[in-house]
Coordinates of C-alpha atoms in Angstrom, one line a residue:
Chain A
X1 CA -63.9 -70.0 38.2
X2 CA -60.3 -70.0 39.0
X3 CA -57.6 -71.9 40.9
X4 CA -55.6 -71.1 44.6
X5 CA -51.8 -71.8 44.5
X6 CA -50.8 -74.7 46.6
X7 CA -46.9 -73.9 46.1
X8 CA -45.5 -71.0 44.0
X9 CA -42.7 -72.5 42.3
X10 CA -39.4 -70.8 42.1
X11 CA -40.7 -67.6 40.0
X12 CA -44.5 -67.3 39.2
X13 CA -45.8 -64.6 37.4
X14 CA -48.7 -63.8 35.5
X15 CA -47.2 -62.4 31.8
X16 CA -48.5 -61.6 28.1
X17 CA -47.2 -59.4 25.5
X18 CA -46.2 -56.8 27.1
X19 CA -46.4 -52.9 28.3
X20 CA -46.0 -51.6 24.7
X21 CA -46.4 -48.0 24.2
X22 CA -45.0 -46.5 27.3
X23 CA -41.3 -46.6 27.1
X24 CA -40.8 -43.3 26.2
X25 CA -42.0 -42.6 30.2
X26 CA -39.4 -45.1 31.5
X27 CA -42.2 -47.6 31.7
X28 CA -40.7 -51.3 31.1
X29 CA -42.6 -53.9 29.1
X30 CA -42.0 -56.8 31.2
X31 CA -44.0 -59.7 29.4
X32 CA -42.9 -63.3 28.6
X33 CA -39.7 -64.4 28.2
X34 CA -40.0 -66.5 25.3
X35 CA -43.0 -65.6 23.2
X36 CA -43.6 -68.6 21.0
X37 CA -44.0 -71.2 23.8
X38 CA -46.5 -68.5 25.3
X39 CA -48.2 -68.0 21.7
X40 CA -48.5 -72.0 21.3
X41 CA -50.3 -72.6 24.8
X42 CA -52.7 -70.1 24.1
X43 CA -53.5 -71.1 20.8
X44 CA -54.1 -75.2 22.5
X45 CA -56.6 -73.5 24.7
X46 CA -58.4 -71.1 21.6
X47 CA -56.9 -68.1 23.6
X48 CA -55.3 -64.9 21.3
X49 CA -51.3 -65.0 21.3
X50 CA -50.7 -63.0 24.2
X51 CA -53.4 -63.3 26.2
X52 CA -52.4 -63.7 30.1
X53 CA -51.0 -66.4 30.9
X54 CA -48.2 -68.2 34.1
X55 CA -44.7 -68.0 33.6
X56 CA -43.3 -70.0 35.4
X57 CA -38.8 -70.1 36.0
X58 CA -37.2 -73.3 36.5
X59 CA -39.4 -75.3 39.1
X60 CA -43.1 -74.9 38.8
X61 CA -46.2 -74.4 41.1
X62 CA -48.5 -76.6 42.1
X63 CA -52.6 -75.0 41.5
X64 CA -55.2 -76.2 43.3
X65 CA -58.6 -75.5 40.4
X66 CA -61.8 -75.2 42.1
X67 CA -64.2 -75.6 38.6
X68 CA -63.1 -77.3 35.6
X69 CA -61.1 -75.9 33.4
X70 CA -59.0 -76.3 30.3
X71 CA -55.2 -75.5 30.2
X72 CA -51.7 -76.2 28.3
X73 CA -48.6 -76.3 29.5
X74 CA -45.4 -75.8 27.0
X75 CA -41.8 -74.3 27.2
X76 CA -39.4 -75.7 29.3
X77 CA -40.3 -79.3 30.2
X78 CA -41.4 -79.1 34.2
X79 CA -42.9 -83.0 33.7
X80 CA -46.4 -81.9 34.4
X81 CA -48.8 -83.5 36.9
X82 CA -52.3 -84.0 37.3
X83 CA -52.9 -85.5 40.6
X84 CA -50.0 -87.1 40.6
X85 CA -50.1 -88.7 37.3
X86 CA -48.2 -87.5 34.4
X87 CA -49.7 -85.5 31.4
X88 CA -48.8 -84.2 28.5
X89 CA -46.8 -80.7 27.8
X90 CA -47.9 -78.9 24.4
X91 CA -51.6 -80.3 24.9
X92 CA -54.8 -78.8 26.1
X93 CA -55.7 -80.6 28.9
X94 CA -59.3 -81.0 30.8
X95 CA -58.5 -80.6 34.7
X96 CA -61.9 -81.4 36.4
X97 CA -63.0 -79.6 39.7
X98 CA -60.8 -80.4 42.9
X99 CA -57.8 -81.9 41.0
X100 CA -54.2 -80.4 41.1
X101 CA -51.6 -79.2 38.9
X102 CA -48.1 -79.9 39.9
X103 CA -44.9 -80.6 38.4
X104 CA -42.7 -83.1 39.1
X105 CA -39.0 -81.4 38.3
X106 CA -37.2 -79.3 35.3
X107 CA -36.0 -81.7 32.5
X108 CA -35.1 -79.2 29.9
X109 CA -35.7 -75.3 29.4
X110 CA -35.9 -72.6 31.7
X111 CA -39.8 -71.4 31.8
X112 CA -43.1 -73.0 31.5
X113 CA -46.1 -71.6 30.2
X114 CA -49.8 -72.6 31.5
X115 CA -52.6 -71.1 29.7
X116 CA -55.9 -71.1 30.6
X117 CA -59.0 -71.0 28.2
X118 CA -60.8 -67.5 28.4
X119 CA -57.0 -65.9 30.0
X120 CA -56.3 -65.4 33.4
X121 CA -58.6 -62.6 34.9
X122 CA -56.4 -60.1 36.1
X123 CA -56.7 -56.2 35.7
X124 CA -55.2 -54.7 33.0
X125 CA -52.5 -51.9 34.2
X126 CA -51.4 -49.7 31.1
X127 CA -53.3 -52.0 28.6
X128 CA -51.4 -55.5 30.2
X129 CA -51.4 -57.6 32.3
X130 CA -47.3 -57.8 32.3
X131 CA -45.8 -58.7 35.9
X132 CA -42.8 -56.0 36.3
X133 CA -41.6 -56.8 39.9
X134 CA -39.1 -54.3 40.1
X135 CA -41.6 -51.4 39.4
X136 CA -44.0 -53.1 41.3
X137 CA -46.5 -52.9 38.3
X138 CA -49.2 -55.1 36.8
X139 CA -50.3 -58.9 37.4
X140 CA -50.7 -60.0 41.0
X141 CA -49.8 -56.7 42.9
X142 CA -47.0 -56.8 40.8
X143 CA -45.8 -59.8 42.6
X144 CA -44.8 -63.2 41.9
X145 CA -47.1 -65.4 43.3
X146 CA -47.2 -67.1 46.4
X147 CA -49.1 -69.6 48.4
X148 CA -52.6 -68.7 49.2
X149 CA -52.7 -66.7 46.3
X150 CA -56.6 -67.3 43.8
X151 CA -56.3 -66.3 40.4
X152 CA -59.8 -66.3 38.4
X153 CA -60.1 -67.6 34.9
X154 CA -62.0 -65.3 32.7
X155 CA -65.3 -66.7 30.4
X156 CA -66.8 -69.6 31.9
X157 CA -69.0 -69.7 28.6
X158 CA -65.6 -70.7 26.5
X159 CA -64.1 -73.1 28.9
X160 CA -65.1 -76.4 27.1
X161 CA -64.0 -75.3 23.9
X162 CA -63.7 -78.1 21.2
X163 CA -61.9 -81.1 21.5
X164 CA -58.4 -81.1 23.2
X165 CA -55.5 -81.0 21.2
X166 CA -51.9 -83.0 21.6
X167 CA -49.2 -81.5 19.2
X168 CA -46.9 -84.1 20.3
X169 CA -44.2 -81.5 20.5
X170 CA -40.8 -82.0 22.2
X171 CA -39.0 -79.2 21.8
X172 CA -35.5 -79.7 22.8
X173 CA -34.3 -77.0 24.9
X174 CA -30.6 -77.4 24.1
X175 CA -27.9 -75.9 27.0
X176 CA -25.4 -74.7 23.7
X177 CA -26.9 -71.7 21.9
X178 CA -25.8 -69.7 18.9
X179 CA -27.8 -66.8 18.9
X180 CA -27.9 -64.8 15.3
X181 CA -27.2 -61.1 15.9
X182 CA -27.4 -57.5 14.0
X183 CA -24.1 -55.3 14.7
X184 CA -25.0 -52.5 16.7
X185 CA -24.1 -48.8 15.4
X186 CA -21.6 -49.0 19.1
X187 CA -19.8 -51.7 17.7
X188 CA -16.9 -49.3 16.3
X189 CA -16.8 -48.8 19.8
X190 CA -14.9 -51.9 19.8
X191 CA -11.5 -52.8 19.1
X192 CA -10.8 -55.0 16.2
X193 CA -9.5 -57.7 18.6
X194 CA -12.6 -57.2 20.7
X195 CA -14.9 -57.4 18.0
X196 CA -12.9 -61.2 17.3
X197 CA -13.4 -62.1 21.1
X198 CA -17.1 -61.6 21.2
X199 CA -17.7 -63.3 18.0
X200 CA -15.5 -66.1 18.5
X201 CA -15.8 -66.9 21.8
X202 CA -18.4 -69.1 23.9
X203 CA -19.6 -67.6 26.8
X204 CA -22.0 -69.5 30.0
X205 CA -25.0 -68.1 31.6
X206 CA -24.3 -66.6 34.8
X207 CA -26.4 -67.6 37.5
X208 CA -26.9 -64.1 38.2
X209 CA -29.3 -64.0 35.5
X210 CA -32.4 -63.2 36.2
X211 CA -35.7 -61.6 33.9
X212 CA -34.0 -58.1 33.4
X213 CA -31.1 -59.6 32.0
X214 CA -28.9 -62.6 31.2
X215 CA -25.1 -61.9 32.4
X216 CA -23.0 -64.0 30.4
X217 CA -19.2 -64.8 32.0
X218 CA -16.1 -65.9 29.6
X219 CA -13.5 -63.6 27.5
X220 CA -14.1 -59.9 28.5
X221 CA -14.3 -57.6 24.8
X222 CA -11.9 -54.9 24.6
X223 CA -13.4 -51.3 23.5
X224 CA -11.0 -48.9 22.0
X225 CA -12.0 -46.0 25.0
X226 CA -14.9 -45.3 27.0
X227 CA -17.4 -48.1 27.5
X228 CA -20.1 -45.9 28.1
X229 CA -22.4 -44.1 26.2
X230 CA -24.8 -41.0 26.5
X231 CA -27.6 -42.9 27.9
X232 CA -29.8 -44.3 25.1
X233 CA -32.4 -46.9 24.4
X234 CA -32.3 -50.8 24.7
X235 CA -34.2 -53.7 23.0
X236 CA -35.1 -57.2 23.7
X237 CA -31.8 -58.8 23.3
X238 CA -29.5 -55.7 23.4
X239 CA -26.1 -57.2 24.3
X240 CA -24.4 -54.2 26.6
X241 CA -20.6 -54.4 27.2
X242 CA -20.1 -52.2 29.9
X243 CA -16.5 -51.8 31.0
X244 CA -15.7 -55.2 32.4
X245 CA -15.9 -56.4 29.4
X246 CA -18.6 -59.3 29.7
X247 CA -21.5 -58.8 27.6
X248 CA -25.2 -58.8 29.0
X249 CA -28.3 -59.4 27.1
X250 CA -31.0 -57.3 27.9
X251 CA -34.3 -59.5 28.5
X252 CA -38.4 -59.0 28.9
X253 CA -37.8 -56.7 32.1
X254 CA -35.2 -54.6 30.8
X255 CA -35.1 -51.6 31.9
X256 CA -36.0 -49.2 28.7
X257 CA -32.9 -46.8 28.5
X258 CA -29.0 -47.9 29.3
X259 CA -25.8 -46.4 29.4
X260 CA -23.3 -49.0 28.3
X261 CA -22.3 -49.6 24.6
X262 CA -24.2 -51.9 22.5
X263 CA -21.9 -54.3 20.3
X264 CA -25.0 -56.4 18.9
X265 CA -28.7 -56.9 18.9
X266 CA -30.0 -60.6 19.5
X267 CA -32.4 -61.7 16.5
X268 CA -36.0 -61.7 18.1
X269 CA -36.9 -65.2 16.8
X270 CA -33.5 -66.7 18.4
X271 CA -34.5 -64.8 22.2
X272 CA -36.8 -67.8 22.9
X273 CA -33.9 -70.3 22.5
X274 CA -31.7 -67.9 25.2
X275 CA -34.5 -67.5 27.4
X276 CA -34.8 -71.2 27.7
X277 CA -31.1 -72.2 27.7
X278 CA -30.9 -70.5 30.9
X279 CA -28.5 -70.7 33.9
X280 CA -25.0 -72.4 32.9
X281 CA -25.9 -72.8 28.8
X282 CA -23.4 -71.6 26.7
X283 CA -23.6 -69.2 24.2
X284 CA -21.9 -68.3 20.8
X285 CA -22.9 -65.5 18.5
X286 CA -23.0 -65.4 14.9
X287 CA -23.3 -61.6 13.3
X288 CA -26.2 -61.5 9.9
X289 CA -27.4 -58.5 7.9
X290 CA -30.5 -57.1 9.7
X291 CA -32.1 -58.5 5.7
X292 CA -31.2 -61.9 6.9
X293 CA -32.9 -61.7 10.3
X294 CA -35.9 -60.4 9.0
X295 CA -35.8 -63.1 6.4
X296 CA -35.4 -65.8 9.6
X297 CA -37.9 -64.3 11.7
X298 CA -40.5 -64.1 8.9
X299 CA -40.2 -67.8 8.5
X300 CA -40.3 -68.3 12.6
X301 CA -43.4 -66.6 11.9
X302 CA -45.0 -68.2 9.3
X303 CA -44.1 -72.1 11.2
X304 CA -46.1 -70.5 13.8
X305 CA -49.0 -69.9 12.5
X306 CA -48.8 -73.0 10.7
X307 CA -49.3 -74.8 14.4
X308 CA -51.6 -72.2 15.0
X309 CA -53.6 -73.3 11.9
X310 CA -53.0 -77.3 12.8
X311 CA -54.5 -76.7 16.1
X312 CA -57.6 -74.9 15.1
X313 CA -58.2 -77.9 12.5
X314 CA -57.6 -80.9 15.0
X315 CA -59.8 -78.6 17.6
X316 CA -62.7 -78.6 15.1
X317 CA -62.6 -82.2 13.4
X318 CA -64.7 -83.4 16.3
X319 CA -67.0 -80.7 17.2
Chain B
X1 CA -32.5 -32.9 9.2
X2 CA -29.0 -34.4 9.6
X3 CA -29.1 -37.9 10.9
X4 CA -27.1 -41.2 11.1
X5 CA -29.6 -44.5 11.0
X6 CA -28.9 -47.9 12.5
X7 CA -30.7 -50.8 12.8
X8 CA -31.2 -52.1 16.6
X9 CA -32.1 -55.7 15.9
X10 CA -35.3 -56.3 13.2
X11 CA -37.8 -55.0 14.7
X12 CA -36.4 -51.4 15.8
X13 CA -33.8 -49.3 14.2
X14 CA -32.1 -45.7 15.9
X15 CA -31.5 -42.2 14.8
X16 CA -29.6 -40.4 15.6
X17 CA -28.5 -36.6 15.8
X18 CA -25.3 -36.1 17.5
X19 CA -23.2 -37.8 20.0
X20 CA -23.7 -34.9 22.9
X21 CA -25.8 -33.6 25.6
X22 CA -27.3 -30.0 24.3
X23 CA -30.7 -28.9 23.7
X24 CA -30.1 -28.1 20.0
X25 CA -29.9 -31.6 19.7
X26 CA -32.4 -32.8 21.8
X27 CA -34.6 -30.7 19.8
X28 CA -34.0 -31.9 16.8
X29 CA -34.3 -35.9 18.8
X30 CA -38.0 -34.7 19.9
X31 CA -39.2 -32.8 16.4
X32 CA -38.2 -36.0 15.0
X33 CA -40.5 -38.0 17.3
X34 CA -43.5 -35.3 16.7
X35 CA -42.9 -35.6 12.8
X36 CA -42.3 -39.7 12.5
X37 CA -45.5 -40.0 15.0
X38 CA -47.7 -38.4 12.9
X39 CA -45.9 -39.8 9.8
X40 CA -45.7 -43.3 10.2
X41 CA -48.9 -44.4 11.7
X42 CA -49.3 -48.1 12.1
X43 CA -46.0 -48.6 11.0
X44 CA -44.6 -47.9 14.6
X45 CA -45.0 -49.5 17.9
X46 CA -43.4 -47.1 20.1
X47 CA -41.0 -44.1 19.8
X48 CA -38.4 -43.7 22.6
X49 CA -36.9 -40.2 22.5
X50 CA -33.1 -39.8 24.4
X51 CA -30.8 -37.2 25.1
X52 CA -29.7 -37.5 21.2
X53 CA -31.3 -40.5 19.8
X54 CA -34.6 -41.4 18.9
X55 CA -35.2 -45.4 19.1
X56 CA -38.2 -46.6 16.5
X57 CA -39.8 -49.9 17.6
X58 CA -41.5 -50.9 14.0
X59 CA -44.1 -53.8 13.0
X60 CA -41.5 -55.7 10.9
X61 CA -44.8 -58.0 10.4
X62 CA -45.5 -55.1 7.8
X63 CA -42.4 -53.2 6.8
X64 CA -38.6 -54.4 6.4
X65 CA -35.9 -51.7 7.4
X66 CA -35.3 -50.5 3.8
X67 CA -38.9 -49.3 3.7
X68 CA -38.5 -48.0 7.2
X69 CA -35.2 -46.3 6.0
X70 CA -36.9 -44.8 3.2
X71 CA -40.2 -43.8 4.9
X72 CA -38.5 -41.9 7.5
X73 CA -35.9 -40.4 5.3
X74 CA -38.7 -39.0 3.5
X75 CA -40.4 -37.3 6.5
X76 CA -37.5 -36.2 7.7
X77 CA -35.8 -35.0 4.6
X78 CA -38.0 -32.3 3.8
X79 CA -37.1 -29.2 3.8
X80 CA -39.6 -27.4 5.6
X81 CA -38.2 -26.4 8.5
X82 CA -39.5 -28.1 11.6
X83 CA -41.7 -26.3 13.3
X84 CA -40.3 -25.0 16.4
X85 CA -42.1 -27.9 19.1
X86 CA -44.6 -25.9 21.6
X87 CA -42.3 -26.5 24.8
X88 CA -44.7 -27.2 28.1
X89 CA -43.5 -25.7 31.3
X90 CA -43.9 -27.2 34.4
X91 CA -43.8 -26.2 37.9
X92 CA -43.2 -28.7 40.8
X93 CA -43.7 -27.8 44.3
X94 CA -41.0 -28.3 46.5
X95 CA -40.6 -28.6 50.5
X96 CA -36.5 -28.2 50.8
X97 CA -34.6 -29.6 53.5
X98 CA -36.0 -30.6 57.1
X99 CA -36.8 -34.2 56.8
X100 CA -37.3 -34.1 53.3
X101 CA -34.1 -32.8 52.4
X102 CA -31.5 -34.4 55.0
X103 CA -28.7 -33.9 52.5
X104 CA -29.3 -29.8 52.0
X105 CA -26.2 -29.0 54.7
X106 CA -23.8 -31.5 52.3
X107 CA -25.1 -29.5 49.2
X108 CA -24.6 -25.9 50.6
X109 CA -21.5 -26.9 52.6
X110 CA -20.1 -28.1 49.2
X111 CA -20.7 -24.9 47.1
X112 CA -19.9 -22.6 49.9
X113 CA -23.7 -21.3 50.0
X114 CA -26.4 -21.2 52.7
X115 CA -28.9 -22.9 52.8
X116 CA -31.3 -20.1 51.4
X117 CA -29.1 -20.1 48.7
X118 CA -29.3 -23.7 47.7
X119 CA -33.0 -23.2 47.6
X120 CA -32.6 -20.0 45.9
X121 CA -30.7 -21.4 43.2
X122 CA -32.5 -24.4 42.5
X123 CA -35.7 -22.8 42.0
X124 CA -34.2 -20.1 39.7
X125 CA -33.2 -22.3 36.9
X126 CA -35.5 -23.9 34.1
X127 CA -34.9 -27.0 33.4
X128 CA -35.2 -29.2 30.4
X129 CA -36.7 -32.8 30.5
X130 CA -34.6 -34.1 27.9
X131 CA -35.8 -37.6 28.6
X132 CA -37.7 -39.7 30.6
X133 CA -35.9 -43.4 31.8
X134 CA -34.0 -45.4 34.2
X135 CA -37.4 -46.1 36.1
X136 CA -40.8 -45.3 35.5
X137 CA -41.4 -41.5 35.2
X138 CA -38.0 -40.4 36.0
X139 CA -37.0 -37.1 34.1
X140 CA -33.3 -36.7 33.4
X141 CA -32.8 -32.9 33.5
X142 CA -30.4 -30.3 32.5
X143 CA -29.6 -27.4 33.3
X144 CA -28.5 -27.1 37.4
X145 CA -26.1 -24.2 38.5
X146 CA -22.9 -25.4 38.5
X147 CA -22.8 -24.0 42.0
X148 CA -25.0 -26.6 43.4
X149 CA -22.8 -29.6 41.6
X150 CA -22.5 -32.1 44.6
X151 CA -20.9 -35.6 44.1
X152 CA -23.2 -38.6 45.2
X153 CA -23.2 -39.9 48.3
X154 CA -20.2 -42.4 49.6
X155 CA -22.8 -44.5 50.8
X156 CA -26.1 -45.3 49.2
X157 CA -29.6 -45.0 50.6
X158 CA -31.3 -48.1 51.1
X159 CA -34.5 -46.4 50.5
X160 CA -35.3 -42.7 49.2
X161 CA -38.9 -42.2 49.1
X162 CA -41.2 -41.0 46.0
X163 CA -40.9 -37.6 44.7
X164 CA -37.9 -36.7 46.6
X165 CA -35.8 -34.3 44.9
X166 CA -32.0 -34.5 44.6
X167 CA -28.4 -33.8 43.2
X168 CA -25.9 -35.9 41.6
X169 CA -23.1 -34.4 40.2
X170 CA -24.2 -31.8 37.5
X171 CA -27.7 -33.5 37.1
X172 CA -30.6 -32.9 39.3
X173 CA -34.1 -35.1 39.4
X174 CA -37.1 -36.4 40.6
X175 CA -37.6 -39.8 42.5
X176 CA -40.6 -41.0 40.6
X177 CA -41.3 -43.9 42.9
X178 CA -39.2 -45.1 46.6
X179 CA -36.0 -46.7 45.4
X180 CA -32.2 -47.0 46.8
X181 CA -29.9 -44.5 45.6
X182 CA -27.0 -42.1 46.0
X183 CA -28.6 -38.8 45.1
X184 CA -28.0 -36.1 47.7
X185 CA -31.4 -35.0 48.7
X186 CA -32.4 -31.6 49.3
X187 CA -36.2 -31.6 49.3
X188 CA -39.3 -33.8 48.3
X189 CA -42.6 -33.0 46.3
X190 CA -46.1 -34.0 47.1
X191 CA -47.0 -34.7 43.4
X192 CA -47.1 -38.2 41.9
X193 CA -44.8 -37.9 39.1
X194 CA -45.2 -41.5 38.1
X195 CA -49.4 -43.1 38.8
X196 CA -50.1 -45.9 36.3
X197 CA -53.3 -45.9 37.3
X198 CA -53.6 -42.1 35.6
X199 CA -54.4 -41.2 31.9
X200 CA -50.9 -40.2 31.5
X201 CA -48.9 -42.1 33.9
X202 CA -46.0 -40.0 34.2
X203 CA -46.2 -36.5 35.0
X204 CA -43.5 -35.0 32.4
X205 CA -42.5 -35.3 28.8
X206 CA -39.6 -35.4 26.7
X207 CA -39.2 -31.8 26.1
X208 CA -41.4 -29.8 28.6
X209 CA -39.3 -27.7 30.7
X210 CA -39.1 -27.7 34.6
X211 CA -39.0 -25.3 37.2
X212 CA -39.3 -25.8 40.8
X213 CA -40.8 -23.5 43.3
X214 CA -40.6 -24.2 47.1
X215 CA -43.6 -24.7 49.3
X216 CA -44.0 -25.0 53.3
X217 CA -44.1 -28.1 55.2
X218 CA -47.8 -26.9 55.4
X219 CA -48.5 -27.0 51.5
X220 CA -46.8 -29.9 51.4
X221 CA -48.9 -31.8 53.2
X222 CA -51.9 -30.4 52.2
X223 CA -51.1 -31.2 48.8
X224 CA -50.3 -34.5 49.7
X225 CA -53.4 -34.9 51.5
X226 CA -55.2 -33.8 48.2
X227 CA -56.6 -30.8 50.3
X228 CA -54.8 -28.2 48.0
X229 CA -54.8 -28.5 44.7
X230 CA -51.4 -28.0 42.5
X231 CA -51.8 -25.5 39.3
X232 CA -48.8 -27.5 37.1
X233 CA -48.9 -25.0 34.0

């Protein structure tokens, strides 16, 4: 069971929650870039949360599927394809044996996410599946895919697994973000007038983005000294002002230490929205207590297993 | 324990024990780690000790920051002293210059040493691992003679292969896996110091300390052939 890739797309990777645990050897977690999309295809096809999945970045593969098999697609809108005709994102879909997957062309959003009913079969490397292509670690060789490529599906006995499910979700992947954030204990490392700039100012996606990290360009923040630091740890969302002055937000492939000053900390449950603003969105940042982004993640968390709850009862209604 | 606590976003938060490189307070930065292991159970994803910080990724599912504040301030506060942390020492084979060292000239040219010496002097000192990070497996360690201090190379390497050891500046390390870079390099090891596909995937620890002891090109390749084995401890 299992599909060959026809075309890679721009950025395939196989993905999932990520290398937890091993930071502390220098290890990076890698793992998808925005994690409710990921969690919501997995759910349409009965899958755990973070089970492995495709990640795809801005223009999508085309998979050639050998058996049947039941997918979703969600995030960024990549107008799927099935044989050539058009099919819904945020459903589970039934591809029969011998058709093809392809999109037809990014509308909104920067990453897709197709998962597959039973996860993609790939060996775990540190307890994930997590593609890290600059340590060479986990998925495919640690690779993006390319053309040629088979990837196997796992559990052939789950592949039909209730009835599929639409959500009839359009989430609109908007290119102007304002991203919550917690001050970071660096931030007196700022100037007063610097702290002003970064909150008050709108900054665009640099297309020298990429996984790691999103560069943003716009007004540069002024730090009172030094802009570095005794190197230190990094988050998800860790916005870095080394001493040009542009911030950068760390992202899934992060590496797990840095030595520039922190001013803020990106609120987990706004990350998705930056991941999928991409290249050329702009971006403002608002500063909250670290009480009121726990308070806004809780609720991101609680809508998401309410459509985790909705699909299990559509799924079920018929069987 | 004397600490500072920040929040790092909600879902990890940082201590830490002093804004300098010294071992006193990378102790305290890896006692901390022991204790708040053993302490907080489920509470804690991952614990990512650093020269003098200790980053706490936590299951904000379960537990806000003001419980995690108070949870760890009441592991931490106690005033049992912390026991002293068993400190591991390591020894790392070492072929020096010849191929595996092309930059041992620039290093004893620089310090006004022979070659011997370089080698000499590097293998004399015990090293801490005061943390692992940049890349996968790669220890940032104190404690190099000041007489082997070298400034990087003008021009990086496009490629330095695995386990090659180098200088730059007052640090000294371990390439953990081939990558470009500007160390000056005076030698290579045989052992993997990074294998994800082992138990523990990289070879040192916050904490153990390092010492280096030179092999022939003979060992070398023997131990790199796996027909000699390597006694670590």
């Amino acid at each position: 069971m299992g599909f060959t890739v026809k075309r890679a797309g721009a950025q395939t990777t196989v993905q999932d929650g990520g290398r937890r645990g091993y930071q502390k050897y220098g290890i990076a977690v890698a793992g998808v870039m925005d994690g409710v999309s990921a969690a919501i295809a997995n759910f349409l096809v009965g899958n755990a949360a973070d089970a492995p999945l495709l990640e795809c970045m801005a223009a999508g593969p085309s998979l050639h599927f050998e058996t049947e098999t039941v997918l979703a697609v969600t995030g960024a809108d990549m107008q799927p394809q099935l044989d050539g005709r058009r099919v819904e994102n945020y459903a589970s879909l039934r591809v029969p044996a011998g058709s093809e997957l392809s999109f037809a062309g990014l509308n909104s959003g920067m990453f897709a996410y197709i998962a597959f009913a039973g996860g993609l079969d790939v060996p775990q490397v540190l307890g994930s599946a997590a593609t890290h292509q600059y340590s060479h670690t986990g998925g495919l060789e640690g690779r993006a895919l390319r053309t040629g490529d088979r990837l196997a599906v796992c559990g052939e006995e789950r592949k039909v697994y209730g009835r599929p499910v639409a959500l009839h979700m359009k989430p609109r992947w908007e290119k102007q973000v304002c991203l919550s954030v917690v001050e970071d204990r660096h931030a007196g490392m700022f100037t007063e007038a610097g702290l002003h700039t970064f909150y008050s100012s709108t900054y665009a996606v640099s297309p020298s983005s990429n996984r790691m990290g999103y560069r943003l360009d716009g007004a540069a923040i002024e730090h009172r000294g030094a802009a570095d630091i005794i190197t230190d740890g990094v988050v998800f969302g860790s916005v870095q002002v080394p001493a040009s002055g542009t911030p950068i937000v760390m992202m899934a492939d992060r590496q797990t230490t840095g030595g520039y000053s922190r001013i803020a900390n990106v609120v987990s449950c706004d990350l998705p929205r930056l991941a999928q603003a991409g290249i050329g969105a702009q971006v403002r940042f608002r500063k909250v207590s670290v009480q009121e982004a726990q308070a806004a993640c809780r609720d991101m968390r609680s809508e998401l297993s309410e459509v985790r709850a909705h699909i299990e009862a559509l799924r079920w209604q018929w069987q | 324990m004397t600490y500072s606590i920040f929040p790092l976003g909600d879902r990890a938060l940082s201590l830490s024990f002093g804004e300098i490189i010294a071992p006193e307070v990378n102790d305290q930065v890896i006692a901390a780690a022991k204790r708040l292991s053993e302490g907080l159970g489920d509470a804690v994803e991952e614990l990512v000790p650093t020269y003098c910080t200790l980053l706490v990724h936590y299951r904000a599912e379960a537990f806000d920051y003001a419980e995690m504040e108070q949870r760890i301030a009441a592991l931490l506060s106690s005033e049992e002293e912390l026991a002293a942390v068993q400190r591991r020492i390591v020894t790392i084979p070492v072929c020096y210059g010849g191929e595996y060292g092309p930059d041992i000239a620039t290093v004893a040219e620089h310090g006004g040493l022979s070659e011997e010496e370089v080698v000499r002097l590097h293998t004399a000192a015990d090293y801490r691992v005061y943390m692992l990070g940049f890349i996968a497996g790669f220890p940032y360690l104190g404690g190099l003679s000041r007489q082997l201090h070298t400034p990087r190379l003008s021009q990086p390497r496009l490629k330095i292969e695995a386990g090659s050891v180098g200088i730059a500046g007052g640090q000294t390390g371990v390439y953990p896996v081939a990558s470009p870079g500007g160390w000056q390099i005076i030698g290579r090891t045989p052992l993997a110091l990074y294998d994800p596909g082992r138990r523990m995937p990289a070879l040192l620890n916050a904490g153990d300390t390092v010492r280096f002891s030179p092999i022939s090109r003979q060992e070398f390749l023997s131990i790199a052939e796996g027909e000699q084995s390597w006694d670590l401890q």
